[in-house]
Amino acid sequence: MPDIQEGMIRKRTRVLVLGGGFAGVYAAQHLEKAIGRRDDVEVALVSKENYFVFQPMLPEVISGSIGLTDTVSPLRRLLSRTEIHVREIESIDLERKVVTTSADCAACRSTPCLSRTSPTRCSYVAG
Ligand SMILES: Cc1cc2nc3c(=O)[nH]c(=O)nc-3n(C[C@H](O)[C@H](O)[C@H](O)COP(=O)(O)OP(=O)(O)OC[C@H]3O[C@@H](n4cnc5c(N)ncnc54)[C@H](O)[C@@H]3O)c2cc1C
């Protein structure tokens, strides 16, 4: 996304992380750390749930030694600088760098969503 500042156009890099599990959350955390205070890179993460589940602790939930909520963390708490989108990913076009998702999320319902491309779909462009 271009950013116009003092007459110059700076290109912003948009990184889109898919999935809020171990791979997605740790990738986004590493990116947040690597980017630091830079404002020419933005990170967004799309996942169908707004929480991360620490799966290795699930057997302890079954055995009753910990509660289910002890294994769950909200994505927004883990990723303070990442834009979180809670949606179902429907297609990934690597060549065009476009990801299409469902549009039925809280953000779409409460605010005008810039990613929304039809009544039922959102499109994200990475690059
Ligand atoms: C009970 C249990 C115990 C385990 N113990 C260990 C262990 O001790 N050590 C170890 O190394 N590994 C362990 N594992 C395996 C480990 O949890 C997985 O290898 C790891 O979770 C894989 O990470 P991932 O990010 O690839 O996938 P996941 O963690 O499954 O994350 C996938 C993410 O993508 C999201 N997603 C998927 N499809 C869509 C879609 N269409 N639209 C939007 N979002 C989507 C999901 O909601 C999820 O957030 C265990 C697994 C289980 C189930």
mmCIF file of C-alpha atoms and ligand atoms in Angstrom:
data_model
loop_
_atom_site.group_PDB
_atom_site.id
_atom_site.type_symbol
_atom_site.label_atom_id
_atom_site.label_comp_id
_atom_site.label_asym_id
_atom_site.label_seq_id
_atom_site.Cartn_x
_atom_site.Cartn_y
_atom_site.Cartn_z
ATOM 1 C CA MET A 1 0.000 0.000 0.000
ATOM 2 C CA PRO A 2 1.627 3.326 -1.011
ATOM 3 C CA ASP A 3 2.194 5.929 1.692
ATOM 4 C CA ILE A 4 2.598 9.544 0.529
ATOM 5 C CA GLN A 5 4.954 11.537 2.778
ATOM 6 C CA GLU A 6 6.666 14.850 1.969
ATOM 7 C CA GLY A 7 5.958 14.464 -1.750
ATOM 8 C CA MET A 8 7.570 11.024 -1.934
ATOM 9 C CA ILE A 9 5.704 7.760 -2.364
ATOM 10 C CA ARG A 10 6.995 5.043 -0.062
ATOM 11 C CA LYS A 11 5.918 1.485 -0.708
ATOM 12 C CA ARG A 12 4.695 -0.336 2.392
ATOM 13 C CA THR A 13 5.259 -4.068 2.628
ATOM 14 C CA ARG A 14 2.234 -6.027 3.762
ATOM 15 C CA VAL A 15 2.855 -9.466 5.256
ATOM 16 C CA LEU A 16 -0.153 -11.729 5.628
ATOM 17 C CA VAL A 17 0.123 -14.635 8.071
ATOM 18 C CA LEU A 18 -2.456 -17.400 7.652
ATOM 19 C CA GLY A 19 -3.578 -19.365 10.708
ATOM 20 C CA GLY A 20 -3.371 -18.553 14.405
ATOM 21 C CA GLY A 21 -1.748 -21.801 15.549
ATOM 22 C CA PHE A 22 1.881 -22.429 16.489
ATOM 23 C CA ALA A 23 3.273 -21.584 13.034
ATOM 24 C CA GLY A 24 1.179 -18.445 12.529
ATOM 25 C CA VAL A 25 1.519 -16.981 16.024
ATOM 26 C CA TYR A 26 5.264 -17.606 16.295
ATOM 27 C CA ALA A 27 5.870 -16.267 12.757
ATOM 28 C CA ALA A 28 3.924 -13.092 13.581
ATOM 29 C CA GLN A 29 5.731 -12.682 16.923
ATOM 30 C CA HIS A 30 9.127 -12.982 15.202
ATOM 31 C CA LEU A 31 8.028 -10.491 12.538
ATOM 32 C CA GLU A 32 6.837 -7.999 15.180
ATOM 33 C CA LYS A 33 10.228 -8.255 16.871
ATOM 34 C CA ALA A 34 12.183 -7.969 13.605
ATOM 35 C CA ILE A 35 10.155 -4.978 12.392
ATOM 36 C CA GLY A 36 10.524 -3.076 15.656
ATOM 37 C CA ARG A 37 9.584 0.584 15.143
ATOM 38 C CA ARG A 38 9.630 0.493 11.320
ATOM 39 C CA ASP A 39 6.419 1.818 9.817
ATOM 40 C CA ASP A 40 6.993 0.631 6.231
ATOM 41 C CA VAL A 41 5.998 -2.961 7.050
ATOM 42 C CA GLU A 42 2.602 -4.092 8.294
ATOM 43 C CA VAL A 43 1.680 -7.555 9.537
ATOM 44 C CA ALA A 44 -1.823 -8.990 9.445
ATOM 45 C CA LEU A 45 -2.951 -12.445 10.565
ATOM 46 C CA VAL A 46 -6.110 -14.257 9.456
ATOM 47 C CA SER A 47 -7.479 -17.126 11.515
ATOM 48 C CA LYS A 48 -10.889 -18.653 12.034
ATOM 49 C CA GLU A 49 -10.585 -18.346 15.813
ATOM 50 C CA ASN A 50 -9.573 -15.299 17.854
ATOM 51 C CA TYR A 51 -7.505 -17.450 20.215
ATOM 52 C CA PHE A 52 -4.424 -19.672 20.241
ATOM 53 C CA VAL A 53 -4.612 -23.158 21.783
ATOM 54 C CA PHE A 54 -1.514 -24.640 23.417
ATOM 55 C CA GLN A 55 -2.215 -28.169 22.165
ATOM 56 C CA PRO A 56 0.592 -29.989 24.073
ATOM 57 C CA MET A 57 -1.318 -29.226 27.316
ATOM 58 C CA LEU A 58 -4.623 -30.709 26.096
ATOM 59 C CA PRO A 59 -3.972 -34.170 27.683
ATOM 60 C CA GLU A 60 -3.756 -32.384 31.081
ATOM 61 C CA VAL A 61 -7.194 -30.857 30.378
ATOM 62 C CA ILE A 62 -8.609 -34.331 29.703
ATOM 63 C CA SER A 63 -7.039 -35.682 32.897
ATOM 64 C CA GLY A 64 -8.508 -32.745 34.836
ATOM 65 C CA SER A 65 -5.217 -31.397 36.210
ATOM 66 C CA ILE A 66 -5.741 -28.017 34.448
ATOM 67 C CA GLY A 67 -8.776 -26.207 33.041
ATOM 68 C CA LEU A 68 -9.457 -25.704 29.307
ATOM 69 C CA THR A 69 -8.971 -21.938 29.613
ATOM 70 C CA ASP A 70 -5.399 -22.522 30.868
ATOM 71 C CA THR A 71 -4.477 -23.680 27.348
ATOM 72 C CA VAL A 72 -6.113 -20.803 25.477
ATOM 73 C CA SER A 73 -4.732 -17.284 24.866
ATOM 74 C CA PRO A 74 -6.427 -14.462 22.918
ATOM 75 C CA LEU A 75 -4.497 -13.676 19.715
ATOM 76 C CA ARG A 76 -4.739 -9.949 20.420
ATOM 77 C CA ARG A 77 -2.894 -10.416 23.704
ATOM 78 C CA LEU A 78 -0.114 -12.454 22.071
ATOM 79 C CA LEU A 79 0.275 -10.141 19.079
ATOM 80 C CA SER A 80 0.055 -6.497 20.058
ATOM 81 C CA ARG A 81 1.280 -5.035 16.738
ATOM 82 C CA THR A 82 -0.391 -7.470 14.325
ATOM 83 C CA GLU A 83 -3.736 -6.705 12.707
ATOM 84 C CA ILE A 84 -5.958 -9.699 13.557
ATOM 85 C CA HIS A 85 -8.787 -10.762 11.228
ATOM 86 C CA VAL A 86 -11.041 -13.566 12.467
ATOM 87 C CA ARG A 87 -12.325 -15.184 9.299
ATOM 88 C CA GLU A 88 -12.509 -18.494 7.441
ATOM 89 C CA ILE A 89 -9.887 -18.615 4.666
ATOM 90 C CA GLU A 90 -11.515 -19.836 1.462
ATOM 91 C CA SER A 91 -8.788 -19.530 -1.168
ATOM 92 C CA ILE A 92 -5.139 -18.590 -1.534
ATOM 93 C CA ASP A 93 -3.806 -17.278 -4.844
ATOM 94 C CA LEU A 94 -0.023 -17.270 -4.380
ATOM 95 C CA GLU A 95 0.685 -15.860 -7.848
ATOM 96 C CA ARG A 96 -1.575 -12.825 -7.386
ATOM 97 C CA LYS A 97 -0.828 -12.685 -3.617
ATOM 98 C CA VAL A 98 -4.543 -12.558 -2.858
ATOM 99 C CA VAL A 99 -6.317 -14.426 -0.053
ATOM 100 C CA THR A 100 -10.105 -14.654 -0.065
ATOM 101 C CA THR A 101 -12.015 -15.187 3.164
ATOM 102 C CA SER A 102 -15.538 -15.224 4.493
ATOM 103 C CA ALA A 103 -16.868 -11.780 5.386
ATOM 104 C CA ASP A 104 -19.030 -12.668 8.330
ATOM 105 C CA CYS A 105 -16.926 -11.406 11.205
ATOM 106 C CA ALA A 106 -17.469 -8.912 14.010
ATOM 107 C CA ALA A 107 -15.245 -6.296 12.315
ATOM 108 C CA CYS A 108 -17.275 -6.488 9.079
ATOM 109 C CA ARG A 109 -20.522 -6.089 10.961
ATOM 110 C CA SER A 110 -19.465 -3.189 13.176
ATOM 111 C CA THR A 111 -17.188 -1.071 10.947
ATOM 112 C CA PRO A 112 -16.896 -0.361 7.198
ATOM 113 C CA CYS A 113 -14.420 -3.096 6.250
ATOM 114 C CA LEU A 114 -11.923 -2.095 3.541
ATOM 115 C CA SER A 115 -11.151 -5.734 2.728
ATOM 116 C CA ARG A 116 -14.738 -6.582 1.882
ATOM 117 C CA THR A 117 -15.182 -7.258 -1.839
ATOM 118 C CA SER A 118 -18.731 -8.682 -1.892
ATOM 119 C CA PRO A 119 -21.532 -9.257 0.642
ATOM 120 C CA THR A 120 -19.967 -12.594 1.599
ATOM 121 C CA ARG A 121 -16.259 -12.248 0.777
ATOM 122 C CA CYS A 122 -13.161 -10.287 1.819
ATOM 123 C CA SER A 123 -9.899 -10.120 -0.140
ATOM 124 C CA TYR A 124 -6.459 -9.455 1.310
ATOM 125 C CA VAL A 125 -3.529 -8.456 -0.840
ATOM 126 C CA ALA A 126 -0.006 -9.184 0.371
ATOM 127 C CA GLY A 127 3.112 -7.686 -1.107
HETATM 128 C C1 LIG B 1 -3.158 -33.122 21.965
HETATM 129 C C2 LIG B 1 -1.950 -32.667 21.207
HETATM 130 C C3 LIG B 1 -0.709 -32.659 21.823
HETATM 131 C C4 LIG B 1 0.424 -32.244 21.118
HETATM 132 N N1 LIG B 1 1.651 -32.248 21.757
HETATM 133 C C5 LIG B 1 2.748 -31.835 21.105
HETATM 134 C C6 LIG B 1 4.014 -31.802 21.741
HETATM 135 O O1 LIG B 1 4.142 -32.127 22.909
HETATM 136 N N2 LIG B 1 5.080 -31.377 21.019
HETATM 137 C C7 LIG B 1 4.987 -30.987 19.718
HETATM 138 O O2 LIG B 1 5.988 -30.627 19.111
HETATM 139 N N3 LIG B 1 3.790 -31.004 19.085
HETATM 140 C C8 LIG B 1 2.680 -31.414 19.733
HETATM 141 N N4 LIG B 1 1.462 -31.443 19.095
HETATM 142 C C9 LIG B 1 1.404 -31.057 17.695
HETATM 143 C C10 LIG B 1 1.383 -29.543 17.550
HETATM 144 O O3 LIG B 1 0.357 -28.988 18.362
HETATM 145 C C11 LIG B 1 1.150 -29.240 16.067
HETATM 146 O O4 LIG B 1 2.243 -29.753 15.353
HETATM 147 C C12 LIG B 1 1.054 -27.753 15.833
HETATM 148 O O5 LIG B 1 -0.091 -27.247 16.463
HETATM 149 C C13 LIG B 1 0.975 -27.466 14.334
HETATM 150 O O6 LIG B 1 1.011 -26.067 14.223
HETATM 151 P P1 LIG B 1 0.366 -25.367 12.992
HETATM 152 O O7 LIG B 1 0.495 -23.877 13.204
HETATM 153 O O8 LIG B 1 0.939 -25.923 11.739
HETATM 154 O O9 LIG B 1 -1.147 -25.804 13.003
HETATM 155 P P2 LIG B 1 -2.252 -25.459 14.090
HETATM 156 O O10 LIG B 1 -1.644 -25.217 15.425
HETATM 157 O O11 LIG B 1 -3.282 -26.527 13.921
HETATM 158 O O12 LIG B 1 -2.823 -24.076 13.574
HETATM 159 C C14 LIG B 1 -3.598 -23.944 12.417
HETATM 160 C C15 LIG B 1 -4.331 -22.608 12.539
HETATM 161 O O13 LIG B 1 -4.960 -22.292 11.302
HETATM 162 C C16 LIG B 1 -6.315 -21.991 11.533
HETATM 163 N N5 LIG B 1 -7.048 -22.400 10.335
HETATM 164 C C17 LIG B 1 -7.049 -23.615 9.760
HETATM 165 N N6 LIG B 1 -7.814 -23.600 8.647
HETATM 166 C C18 LIG B 1 -8.299 -22.324 8.534
HETATM 167 C C19 LIG B 1 -9.155 -21.670 7.594
HETATM 168 N N7 LIG B 1 -9.668 -22.289 6.524
HETATM 169 N N8 LIG B 1 -9.463 -20.368 7.790
HETATM 170 C C20 LIG B 1 -8.948 -19.681 8.868
HETATM 171 N N9 LIG B 1 -8.102 -20.270 9.768
HETATM 172 C C21 LIG B 1 -7.803 -21.572 9.608
HETATM 173 C C22 LIG B 1 -6.709 -22.771 12.766
HETATM 174 O O14 LIG B 1 -7.829 -22.185 13.390
HETATM 175 C C23 LIG B 1 -5.441 -22.629 13.591
HETATM 176 O O15 LIG B 1 -5.437 -21.402 14.282
HETATM 177 C C24 LIG B 1 0.302 -31.845 19.773
HETATM 178 C C25 LIG B 1 -0.947 -31.831 19.154
HETATM 179 C C26 LIG B 1 -2.071 -32.229 19.856
HETATM 180 C C27 LIG B 1 -3.429 -32.199 19.173
#
